[in-house]
Coordinates of C-alpha atoms and ligand atoms in Angstrom, one line a residue:
M1 CA 0.0 0.1 0.1
A2 CA 2.9 2.2 0.4
R3 CA 3.4 2.6 -3.3
F4 CA -0.2 3.3 -3.7
D5 CA 0.2 6.2 -1.3
D6 CA 2.9 7.8 -2.8
K7 CA 1.0 8.0 -5.9
R8 CA -1.7 9.5 -4.0
R9 CA 0.1 12.1 -2.3
Q10 CA 1.8 13.0 -5.8
F11 CA -1.8 13.1 -7.3
L12 CA -2.8 15.4 -4.7
Q13 CA -0.2 17.8 -5.4
F14 CA -1.3 18.2 -9.1
A15 CA -3.8 21.4 -9.1
A16 CA -5.1 20.2 -12.5
F17 CA -7.4 17.3 -13.2
G18 CA -6.0 16.9 -16.9
T19 CA -3.0 15.0 -15.4
M20 CA -4.9 12.2 -13.8
A21 CA -4.0 9.7 -16.4
A22 CA -0.4 10.5 -16.2
A23 CA -0.6 10.3 -12.3
W24 CA -2.1 6.8 -12.3
P25 CA 0.1 4.8 -14.9
G26 CA -0.9 1.2 -15.2
F27 CA -3.3 1.4 -12.2
L28 CA -4.5 -2.4 -11.5
L29 CA -7.5 -3.5 -9.4
A30 CA -5.9 -5.3 -6.5
E31 CA -9.2 -7.8 -6.5
G32 CA -8.7 -8.7 -10.3
A33 CA -11.4 -8.7 -12.8
K34 CA -14.9 -9.1 -11.1
T35 CA -17.5 -8.1 -13.4
N36 CA -20.8 -8.2 -14.8
N37 CA -20.6 -6.7 -18.2
A38 CA -23.5 -8.8 -20.0
P39 CA -27.0 -8.4 -19.6
N40 CA -28.9 -11.2 -18.2
R41 CA -31.5 -12.3 -20.8
T42 CA -34.2 -13.6 -18.1
F43 CA -34.4 -10.0 -16.8
K44 CA -36.9 -7.8 -18.5
P45 CA -36.1 -4.5 -18.1
D46 CA -38.9 -1.7 -18.1
V47 CA -36.7 0.7 -18.2
E48 CA -33.2 0.7 -19.7
I49 CA -30.5 3.3 -19.4
A50 CA -27.0 3.8 -21.3
L51 CA -24.7 5.8 -18.7
T52 CA -21.4 6.8 -19.7
A53 CA -18.7 8.4 -17.1
R54 CA -16.7 10.7 -19.4
T55 CA -14.5 13.5 -19.5
A56 CA -16.1 17.1 -20.6
S57 CA -15.5 20.9 -20.2
V58 CA -18.4 22.8 -18.9
P59 CA -18.5 26.8 -18.6
L60 CA -18.6 27.5 -15.0
K61 CA -17.1 30.7 -14.8
P62 CA -16.2 33.5 -17.4
G63 CA -13.4 32.7 -19.5
T64 CA -11.8 29.3 -19.7
A65 CA -14.1 26.2 -19.5
T66 CA -13.6 23.9 -16.6
R67 CA -12.7 20.2 -17.3
V68 CA -14.8 17.9 -15.4
F69 CA -15.8 14.3 -15.1
Q70 CA -19.4 13.8 -16.0
Y71 CA -22.3 11.2 -16.2
H72 CA -24.0 11.3 -19.5
G73 CA -27.2 9.3 -19.9
K74 CA -29.3 8.0 -22.7
L75 CA -32.7 6.2 -22.4
L76 CA -33.0 3.2 -24.4
K77 CA -36.3 2.0 -23.0
G78 CA -39.0 3.3 -20.9
P79 CA -41.2 6.5 -20.2
S80 CA -39.6 9.5 -21.6
S81 CA -39.9 11.1 -18.2
T82 CA -37.2 8.7 -16.8
L83 CA -34.2 11.2 -17.3
T84 CA -34.1 14.7 -16.7
E85 CA -31.0 16.5 -17.8
M86 CA -29.4 18.7 -14.9
P87 CA -27.5 21.5 -15.8
S88 CA -23.5 21.7 -15.7
Y89 CA -21.4 18.8 -14.7
L90 CA -24.2 16.9 -13.0
G91 CA -25.4 13.4 -14.2
P92 CA -29.2 13.4 -15.6
T93 CA -31.6 12.7 -12.8
L94 CA -32.7 9.2 -13.2
N95 CA -36.7 9.3 -12.3
L96 CA -37.9 5.7 -11.2
V97 CA -40.9 4.2 -10.2
R98 CA -41.3 1.7 -7.4
G99 CA -41.7 -1.9 -9.0
Q100 CA -39.7 -1.0 -12.0
K101 CA -37.1 -3.2 -13.3
V102 CA -34.3 -1.2 -14.2
R103 CA -31.1 -2.0 -16.4
I104 CA -28.4 0.4 -16.6
I105 CA -25.5 -0.4 -18.7
F106 CA -22.6 1.8 -17.5
Y107 CA -19.6 2.8 -19.6
N108 CA -16.4 4.1 -18.4
Q109 CA -14.8 6.4 -21.0
L110 CA -12.4 8.1 -18.0
P111 CA -8.7 7.8 -18.2
E112 CA -9.1 5.9 -14.9
P113 CA -11.1 2.9 -13.2
T114 CA -14.5 3.9 -11.9
I115 CA -17.6 2.1 -10.4
A116 CA -21.3 3.7 -10.0
H117 CA -23.1 3.4 -6.7
W118 CA -27.0 3.9 -6.4
H119 CA -26.9 5.6 -3.0
G120 CA -30.0 4.9 -0.8
M121 CA -31.3 2.3 -3.2
H122 CA -31.9 -1.1 -2.0
V123 CA -30.4 -3.4 -4.7
P124 CA -28.3 -6.8 -4.6
Q125 CA -24.5 -6.9 -3.8
K126 CA -23.6 -6.9 -7.7
M127 CA -25.8 -4.1 -8.5
D128 CA -24.8 -1.9 -5.6
G129 CA -21.2 -0.4 -7.1
H130 CA -18.9 -1.9 -4.6
P131 CA -15.4 -0.9 -5.2
M132 CA -14.4 -4.3 -5.8
Y133 CA -16.3 -3.9 -9.4
A134 CA -14.7 -1.0 -10.6
I135 CA -14.0 -0.9 -14.4
N136 CA -11.3 0.3 -16.4
K137 CA -11.5 2.6 -19.4
G138 CA -13.5 1.1 -22.3
E139 CA -15.0 -1.6 -20.2
R140 CA -18.6 -1.7 -19.3
Y141 CA -20.8 -3.0 -16.1
V142 CA -24.5 -4.1 -16.5
Y143 CA -26.6 -3.1 -13.5
E144 CA -30.1 -4.5 -13.1
F145 CA -32.4 -4.2 -10.1
E146 CA -35.8 -3.7 -9.2
V147 CA -36.9 -0.6 -7.7
K148 CA -37.8 -1.5 -4.1
N149 CA -37.5 2.0 -2.4
P150 CA -40.4 4.0 -1.4
A151 CA -40.8 7.4 -3.0
G152 CA -38.1 9.7 -2.1
T153 CA -34.9 11.2 -3.2
N154 CA -31.4 9.2 -3.9
W155 CA -28.4 9.8 -5.8
Y156 CA -25.6 8.1 -7.6
H157 CA -22.0 8.7 -7.6
A158 CA -18.9 7.0 -8.2
H159 CA -17.3 4.6 -5.5
T160 CA -13.9 3.7 -6.7
H161 CA -11.4 2.4 -4.3
E162 CA -9.4 5.3 -3.0
M163 CA -10.8 7.7 -5.8
T164 CA -14.2 8.1 -4.6
A165 CA -13.6 12.0 -3.4
T166 CA -11.4 13.0 -6.5
Q167 CA -14.1 11.6 -8.9
V168 CA -17.3 12.9 -7.0
Y169 CA -15.3 16.2 -6.5
Q170 CA -14.8 16.2 -10.4
G171 CA -18.5 15.8 -11.1
L172 CA -19.4 12.1 -11.1
A173 CA -22.7 12.5 -9.2
G174 CA -26.4 12.9 -10.0
L175 CA -29.8 12.5 -8.4
I176 CA -32.2 9.6 -8.4
T177 CA -35.9 10.2 -7.5
V178 CA -38.5 7.3 -6.9
T179 CA -42.3 7.8 -6.9
D180 CA -44.7 5.3 -5.6
E181 CA -48.8 5.5 -5.2
H182 CA -48.6 6.8 -1.7
E183 CA -46.8 10.0 -2.9
Q184 CA -48.8 10.3 -6.0
K185 CA -51.9 10.3 -3.8
L186 CA -50.8 13.3 -2.0
A187 CA -50.5 15.2 -5.2
L188 CA -47.7 17.3 -3.8
P189 CA -46.3 20.2 -6.1
S190 CA -44.8 18.4 -9.1
D191 CA -43.3 19.5 -12.4
E192 CA -41.7 23.0 -12.4
Y193 CA -42.9 23.4 -8.6
D194 CA -41.0 20.5 -7.7
L195 CA -37.2 21.7 -7.5
S196 CA -34.1 19.8 -7.0
I197 CA -31.3 21.7 -5.1
V198 CA -28.1 19.9 -5.2
I199 CA -25.4 21.8 -2.8
Q200 CA -21.8 21.2 -3.4
D201 CA -18.4 23.3 -2.7
R202 CA -15.5 24.0 -4.9
R203 CA -12.4 25.7 -5.4
F204 CA -11.1 27.1 -8.5
T205 CA -7.7 27.7 -10.2
A206 CA -6.9 31.2 -11.7
D207 CA -7.5 29.4 -14.9
N208 CA -11.0 28.2 -13.8
Q209 CA -10.1 24.6 -13.2
L210 CA -11.3 22.9 -10.0
R211 CA -8.7 22.6 -7.3
Y212 CA -8.6 20.0 -4.9
L213 CA -6.5 19.7 -1.7
Q214 CA -3.0 20.7 -2.2
H215 CA -1.5 19.3 1.1
G216 CA -0.8 16.2 2.8
R217 CA -2.6 14.2 5.3
H218 CA -3.6 16.9 7.5
E219 CA -5.7 18.4 5.0
R220 CA -7.2 15.6 3.8
I221 CA -8.1 14.6 7.5
L222 CA -10.2 17.8 8.2
G223 CA -11.6 17.1 4.5
F224 CA -12.0 19.4 1.5
L225 CA -13.8 22.7 2.2
G226 CA -14.3 25.0 -0.9
D227 CA -14.7 28.6 -1.0
T228 CA -17.4 28.8 -3.8
I229 CA -20.9 27.3 -3.1
L230 CA -22.4 25.8 -6.3
I231 CA -26.0 25.0 -6.7
N232 CA -27.2 22.5 -9.2
G233 CA -23.3 23.0 -10.5
Q234 CA -23.6 26.6 -11.1
I235 CA -22.2 29.5 -9.4
D236 CA -24.4 32.3 -8.1
S237 CA -27.7 30.6 -9.4
I238 CA -30.8 32.7 -8.5
I239 CA -34.0 30.4 -8.7
P240 CA -37.2 32.3 -9.8
V241 CA -40.3 31.2 -8.1
K242 CA -43.9 32.2 -7.8
T243 CA -45.9 33.0 -5.1
R244 CA -47.2 29.6 -4.2
A245 CA -45.9 26.5 -2.6
Y246 CA -43.1 24.5 -3.9
R247 CA -41.3 21.0 -3.1
L248 CA -37.8 21.3 -2.7
R249 CA -35.3 18.5 -2.7
L250 CA -32.1 19.5 -1.1
F251 CA -29.1 17.3 -1.5
N252 CA -25.7 17.9 0.2
G253 CA -23.2 16.5 -2.7
S254 CA -20.1 18.2 -1.0
N255 CA -17.1 16.2 -0.1
S256 CA -17.3 17.1 3.5
R257 CA -18.8 20.5 4.1
I258 CA -21.7 20.1 6.6
Y259 CA -24.7 22.7 6.1
K260 CA -26.7 24.4 8.5
L261 CA -29.8 25.5 6.5
G262 CA -31.9 28.2 7.6
W263 CA -33.9 31.1 5.9
E264 CA -32.4 34.4 6.3
D265 CA -35.7 35.9 7.9
G266 CA -36.0 33.1 10.3
T267 CA -38.8 31.6 8.9
P268 CA -39.0 27.8 10.3
L269 CA -38.3 25.0 7.5
T270 CA -41.0 22.5 7.2
A271 CA -39.6 19.2 6.2
I272 CA -41.5 16.5 4.4
G273 CA -39.0 14.3 3.6
T274 CA -35.6 12.6 5.0
D275 CA -32.8 10.8 2.8
G276 CA -34.9 8.0 1.5
A277 CA -38.5 8.4 1.9
L278 CA -41.3 11.0 2.7
L279 CA -42.1 11.4 6.5
G280 CA -45.2 10.5 8.1
E281 CA -46.2 14.2 8.5
P282 CA -44.4 17.6 8.0
E283 CA -42.3 18.8 10.8
N284 CA -41.1 22.1 11.5
Y285 CA -37.5 23.0 12.1
P286 CA -35.7 26.3 13.3
Y287 CA -33.0 24.8 11.0
I288 CA -31.5 21.6 9.6
M289 CA -28.3 20.1 9.6
L290 CA -27.5 18.6 6.1
A291 CA -24.3 16.6 6.1
P292 CA -22.5 15.2 3.0
A293 CA -24.8 12.8 1.1
E294 CA -27.9 13.7 3.5
R295 CA -31.2 14.8 1.7
V296 CA -34.2 16.8 3.0
E297 CA -37.5 17.5 1.3
L298 CA -38.9 20.9 2.1
W299 CA -42.4 22.3 1.6
V300 CA -41.7 25.8 0.8
D301 CA -44.7 28.5 0.3
F302 CA -43.9 31.6 -1.2
S303 CA -47.5 32.9 -1.3
G304 CA -47.7 36.3 0.3
R305 CA -44.4 37.3 -0.5
E306 CA -43.7 40.4 -2.5
I307 CA -43.1 40.3 -6.1
G308 CA -39.5 41.2 -6.7
S309 CA -38.4 40.4 -3.4
D310 CA -35.7 37.5 -2.5
L311 CA -35.4 34.9 0.1
V312 CA -32.3 33.3 0.7
L313 CA -31.4 29.9 2.4
H314 CA -28.3 30.3 4.5
S315 CA -25.9 28.1 6.1
L316 CA -26.0 29.5 9.6
E317 CA -23.1 29.7 11.8
Y318 CA -22.3 26.6 14.1
H319 CA -19.7 25.0 16.3
G320 CA -18.1 21.8 17.5
A321 CA -17.7 19.9 14.1
M322 CA -14.2 20.3 13.6
P323 CA -11.3 18.7 15.8
H324 CA -9.6 20.8 18.6
M325 CA -5.8 20.8 18.2
G326 CA -4.9 22.5 21.2
G327 CA -6.7 20.7 23.8
G328 CA -8.6 23.9 24.5
R329 CA -12.2 24.5 25.3
R330 CA -14.8 22.7 23.5
G331 CA -17.0 25.1 21.0
G332 CA -14.2 27.4 20.4
R333 CA -13.5 28.2 16.7
E334 CA -9.7 29.3 17.0
N335 CA -8.6 25.9 15.5
E336 CA -11.1 25.8 13.3
D337 CA -9.9 28.7 11.5
R338 CA -6.8 27.4 10.6
R339 CA -8.0 25.4 7.9
G340 CA -8.2 26.0 4.6
D341 CA -5.5 27.7 2.3
S342 CA -7.1 29.9 -0.1
G343 CA -7.1 33.5 0.0
S344 CA -10.4 34.7 -1.0
G345 CA -13.6 33.1 -2.1
M346 CA -17.2 33.9 -2.2
M347 CA -17.6 37.3 -0.3
G348 CA -13.8 37.7 -0.2
R349 CA -12.9 35.1 2.4
R350 CA -12.5 31.4 2.8
L351 CA -15.5 29.4 4.4
T352 CA -14.7 27.5 7.3
Q353 CA -16.7 24.7 8.5
G354 CA -19.7 26.4 10.6
D355 CA -19.1 29.8 8.9
N356 CA -22.3 31.7 7.9
F357 CA -22.9 32.4 4.3
P358 CA -25.8 32.2 1.6
V359 CA -26.5 29.0 -0.2
V360 CA -29.1 29.7 -2.5
K361 CA -31.5 32.7 -3.3
F362 CA -35.0 32.5 -4.5
H363 CA -36.4 35.6 -6.4
I364 CA -40.0 36.0 -6.0
A365 CA -40.8 36.6 -9.8
E366 CA -44.7 36.1 -10.6
K367 CA -47.7 36.4 -8.9
T368 CA -50.3 33.6 -9.1
S369 CA -53.3 32.5 -7.2
E370 CA -53.3 29.2 -7.0
S371 CA -52.9 27.6 -3.8
H372 CA -51.7 24.1 -2.7
E373 CA -52.3 23.1 0.8
L374 CA -49.6 21.2 2.8
P375 CA -51.1 17.7 3.8
S376 CA -51.4 17.2 7.5
T377 CA -50.2 13.5 7.2
L378 CA -47.8 12.3 4.6
V379 CA -47.1 8.5 3.9
P380 CA -47.8 5.7 6.5
F381 CA -44.6 5.4 8.6
Q382 CA -44.1 2.6 11.2
R383 CA -41.8 3.4 14.0
L384 CA -39.3 0.3 14.4
L385 CA -39.0 -0.7 18.0
D386 CA -36.9 -3.0 20.3
R387 CA -39.4 -5.7 19.9
D388 CA -38.6 -5.6 16.0
V389 CA -35.0 -6.2 16.3
A390 CA -32.9 -9.3 16.7
N391 CA -30.3 -7.9 19.1
P392 CA -32.1 -5.4 21.4
D393 CA -29.6 -6.0 24.2
S394 CA -26.4 -6.3 22.1
P395 CA -26.3 -3.6 19.4
I396 CA -23.7 -3.6 16.3
L397 CA -21.1 -1.2 17.5
I398 CA -19.5 1.3 15.4
G399 CA -16.7 3.3 16.9
L400 CA -15.7 6.2 15.1
S401 CA -11.8 7.3 15.7
M402 CA -9.2 9.2 14.4
M403 CA -6.2 8.2 16.3
H404 CA -2.8 8.6 14.3
M405 CA -4.2 10.5 11.6
S406 CA -6.2 7.8 10.5
P407 CA -10.2 8.0 10.6
E408 CA -11.2 4.1 11.3
L409 CA -14.2 2.3 12.2
N410 CA -14.0 0.1 15.2
H411 CA -10.1 0.8 14.9
R412 CA -10.0 -1.1 11.5
S413 CA -9.4 0.4 8.1
F414 CA -10.9 -0.6 4.9
E415 CA -10.5 -3.8 3.5
M416 CA -11.9 -4.8 0.1
E417 CA -13.5 -8.0 1.2
A418 CA -12.7 -9.0 4.7
V419 CA -15.3 -8.9 7.4
A420 CA -14.7 -9.0 11.2
E421 CA -16.9 -11.4 13.3
S422 CA -19.0 -8.5 14.5
E423 CA -19.7 -7.5 10.7
K424 CA -21.6 -10.7 10.2
I425 CA -25.3 -10.3 10.0
P426 CA -28.0 -12.9 9.3
V427 CA -30.2 -12.2 6.3
N428 CA -33.6 -11.0 6.7
T429 CA -33.1 -9.7 10.3
I430 CA -33.4 -6.1 11.8
Q431 CA -30.5 -4.9 13.7
K432 CA -29.9 -2.3 16.2
I433 CA -26.7 -0.5 15.4
R434 CA -24.9 1.9 18.0
I435 CA -22.5 4.5 16.4
F436 CA -20.5 6.4 18.6
Q437 CA -17.4 8.5 18.7
E438 CA -14.5 6.5 20.6
D439 CA -12.6 9.4 22.2
H440 CA -15.7 10.3 24.4
A441 CA -16.9 6.8 24.9
M442 CA -13.6 5.6 26.4
R443 CA -13.8 8.3 28.9
R444 CA -14.0 7.7 32.6
G445 CA -17.0 8.6 34.7
G446 CA -18.8 10.7 31.7
R447 CA -22.6 10.7 32.0
R448 CA -24.6 9.8 29.2
G449 CA -27.8 11.5 28.1
M450 CA -29.0 14.7 26.6
G451 CA -27.3 17.8 28.3
G452 CA -25.4 15.3 30.5
R453 CA -22.3 16.7 32.1
G454 CA -19.0 15.1 31.7
D455 CA -15.6 15.6 32.4
T456 CA -14.3 17.0 29.4
D457 CA -11.0 18.1 30.4
D458 CA -10.4 14.3 30.8
S459 CA -11.1 13.5 27.4
D460 CA -9.2 16.3 26.0
E461 CA -6.2 15.0 27.9
R462 CA -6.5 11.6 26.8
G463 CA -7.0 12.8 23.0
G464 CA -3.9 14.8 23.4
R465 CA -1.7 12.1 24.6
R466 CA -2.9 9.8 21.6
G467 CA -2.5 12.7 19.1
G468 CA 1.0 13.1 20.3
R469 CA 1.7 9.6 19.6
G470 CA 0.4 10.1 16.4
G471 CA 2.9 12.8 15.8
G472 CA 2.8 15.9 13.5
M473 CA -0.5 17.6 14.2
G474 CA -0.6 17.7 18.0
M475 CA -4.0 16.9 19.0
M476 CA -6.4 15.3 17.0
M477 CA -9.5 15.0 18.8
S478 CA -12.8 13.8 17.5
M479 CA -14.8 15.4 14.6
A480 CA -18.4 15.4 13.1
H481 CA -18.7 12.1 10.6
P482 CA -21.8 11.5 8.3
I483 CA -22.0 7.6 8.6
H484 CA -23.6 6.0 5.9
L485 CA -24.8 2.2 5.5
H486 CA -25.5 0.8 2.3
G487 CA -28.7 -1.2 1.7
Q488 CA -31.9 -0.3 2.9
Q489 CA -32.9 2.8 5.1
F490 CA -32.8 2.9 8.6
Q491 CA -34.5 4.7 11.6
I492 CA -32.7 6.7 14.4
L493 CA -33.8 5.2 17.4
S494 CA -31.9 7.7 20.1
R495 CA -29.3 10.4 19.8
L496 CA -27.3 11.0 23.2
T497 CA -24.6 13.5 23.8
Q498 CA -22.1 14.0 26.3
N499 CA -21.5 17.6 25.4
R500 CA -22.2 20.1 28.1
H501 CA -24.4 23.2 27.7
G502 CA -22.7 26.2 26.0
S503 CA -20.6 23.9 24.0
G504 CA -20.9 24.0 20.2
Y505 CA -23.5 21.1 20.4
D506 CA -26.1 23.8 21.2
S507 CA -25.7 25.4 17.8
V508 CA -26.7 22.1 16.1
K509 CA -28.7 20.1 18.3
D510 CA -32.2 21.4 17.1
G511 CA -31.5 20.7 13.4
F512 CA -31.6 16.9 13.5
I513 CA -34.3 15.1 11.9
N514 CA -34.5 12.1 13.9
S515 CA -37.8 10.8 12.6
G516 CA -38.3 9.2 9.1
W517 CA -36.3 7.0 7.0
K518 CA -32.0 7.6 7.0
D519 CA -29.3 6.5 5.1
T520 CA -26.7 8.8 6.5
V521 CA -26.8 10.2 10.0
L522 CA -24.3 13.0 11.3
V523 CA -22.6 11.9 14.3
M524 CA -21.2 14.9 16.2
P525 CA -18.3 14.8 18.7
G526 CA -19.3 13.4 21.9
E527 CA -22.6 11.9 20.4
E528 CA -23.8 8.3 20.4
V529 CA -26.8 7.5 17.8
T530 CA -28.5 4.3 17.7
I531 CA -30.3 3.1 14.8
I532 CA -32.6 0.2 13.8
K533 CA -31.7 -1.3 10.3
P534 CA -33.2 -4.0 8.3
F535 CA -30.9 -6.0 6.4
Q536 CA -33.6 -8.0 4.1
D537 CA -34.0 -9.7 0.8
Y538 CA -30.1 -9.6 -0.2
T539 CA -27.0 -11.4 1.0
G540 CA -23.5 -10.2 0.2
L541 CA -21.2 -7.5 1.1
F542 CA -22.7 -4.0 1.9
L543 CA -20.3 -1.0 2.7
Y544 CA -20.8 1.2 5.8
H545 CA -18.5 4.4 5.9
C546 CA -18.0 7.9 6.6
H547 CA -19.5 10.0 3.9
N548 CA -16.8 12.6 4.2
L549 CA -15.4 11.4 1.2
E550 CA -11.9 12.4 2.1
H551 CA -12.4 10.0 5.3
E552 CA -13.8 7.3 3.1
D553 CA -10.9 7.3 0.9
M554 CA -8.5 7.1 3.9
G555 CA -10.1 4.0 4.9
M556 CA -12.8 4.9 7.2
M557 CA -15.0 2.4 5.4
R558 CA -16.0 -1.3 6.2
N559 CA -18.3 -4.2 4.8
F560 CA -20.9 -6.1 6.6
L561 CA -21.4 -9.5 5.3
V562 CA -25.0 -10.3 5.3
S563 CA -25.8 -14.2 4.7
Ligands
C2O1 CU1 -22.9 7.5 -1.1 CU2 -20.9 4.0 -0.3 O1 -22.1 5.6 -0.5
CU2 CU1 -24.4 4.5 -0.6
CU3 CU1 -15.5 10.8 8.9

């Protein structure tokens, strides 16, 4: 792996991405040629799509076009509404219907290996885009699956071994919508009133090319943070709306930026859907935390707003997501500000994790008298409880740690196919899983529970000692990790914190949606999140990982073996 690491370091120092092929000479897949390159004749697709990953140039800024990676789609069979183009480098949105049989013939025309994963979709192992299935330039991979998901907003992206971050950063992402009869009965705002909003952050060179991380492990472990916010792949986009209700599908497609979404005028946000599905009923929040890979669907009513006025969705200020490197007080910003290297960006300054900045502007452009009532209930929702799970008293543990500059799960790094004993799960069971921050859980005498007070100084000291052994960076405390599990969506059973009042945690705690179906959950420092997740229908290897893409590529990923 040393050789690989050197190459990667070398790659990370390149500013331009056109050099990718040169930086990866003769890349070979460690796991050999596992593939699925021929359609199965007994599979009768309702929908057939040719999807190609390729290089392209798109005009993002005045002047030179930006070289990107891009998914290009072509509908071969099925309803014409199946593919909708998205602007800029984003892949087409795949609009699927529950029960449809879908075949996607995926072609790699990139100068490096890649594989596509359908994030949030419940599909068999071979159709899930595991990195072991990566294909080289000129090869194809045939996906065939039935849409088992309920109505909701999912997405697809590259999932290549140690290259997910750079490939997604360069553009390999797109949305997937699923509809079903429950959703259709609700008659939610549709067509032009159903807006997808992909939020990503990027940095640019003076020559308008995408710029990724320039430094070594220190920068990577903190994660990439750009200084320019792109909405649907576009800079400074303004969305014109009418004075009526809209359905907004917000999706955080950033590598590691966490948004605290709130309206500039303090209007509460009305959530109608989470990652993978609609909620049982609408819920109001003062703000909503949206970590990488998470989706939230909002009901937004612009009626009553003045024509010509704007309403801006911000990312509001928050604290406590980044590690503290001085063993200092929790919730401070002094160390967080040390990250980032670019001088100026949007608004003439760099954007650190937790800064306040505008995300997207809606311009009230047209009056309409149409009105649309928010339904008081949405879709049937059944809470999973202790009595539903196979292991109520012995949850599967996922410990998050960052010792020795290595973000890990249960102190293990990614292995392509290996599974530990605790990662074996019987198929067709529902499991309780507890995800927790190691640095806090191992502390002596800490009390659990919302608002519980612990002896935080002790944990700082412990983190400091460990960080010292890791060398280089000084103290490496825990940071926020968006943890994603492949396969079926899960429910959040409980969210406990060891953070004291007055810590940064207070600035995020009211923005978590703990109801509904999720496939990614943000675990803040000091938090312990218990989830309930079904493992039904399919056997095989299913990944779970941090969706901070830098962490994922650094090995904060493992497999469950469902059998
Ligand atoms: Cu967005 Cu392993 O996935
Ligand atoms: Cu996924
Ligand atoms: Cu992480």
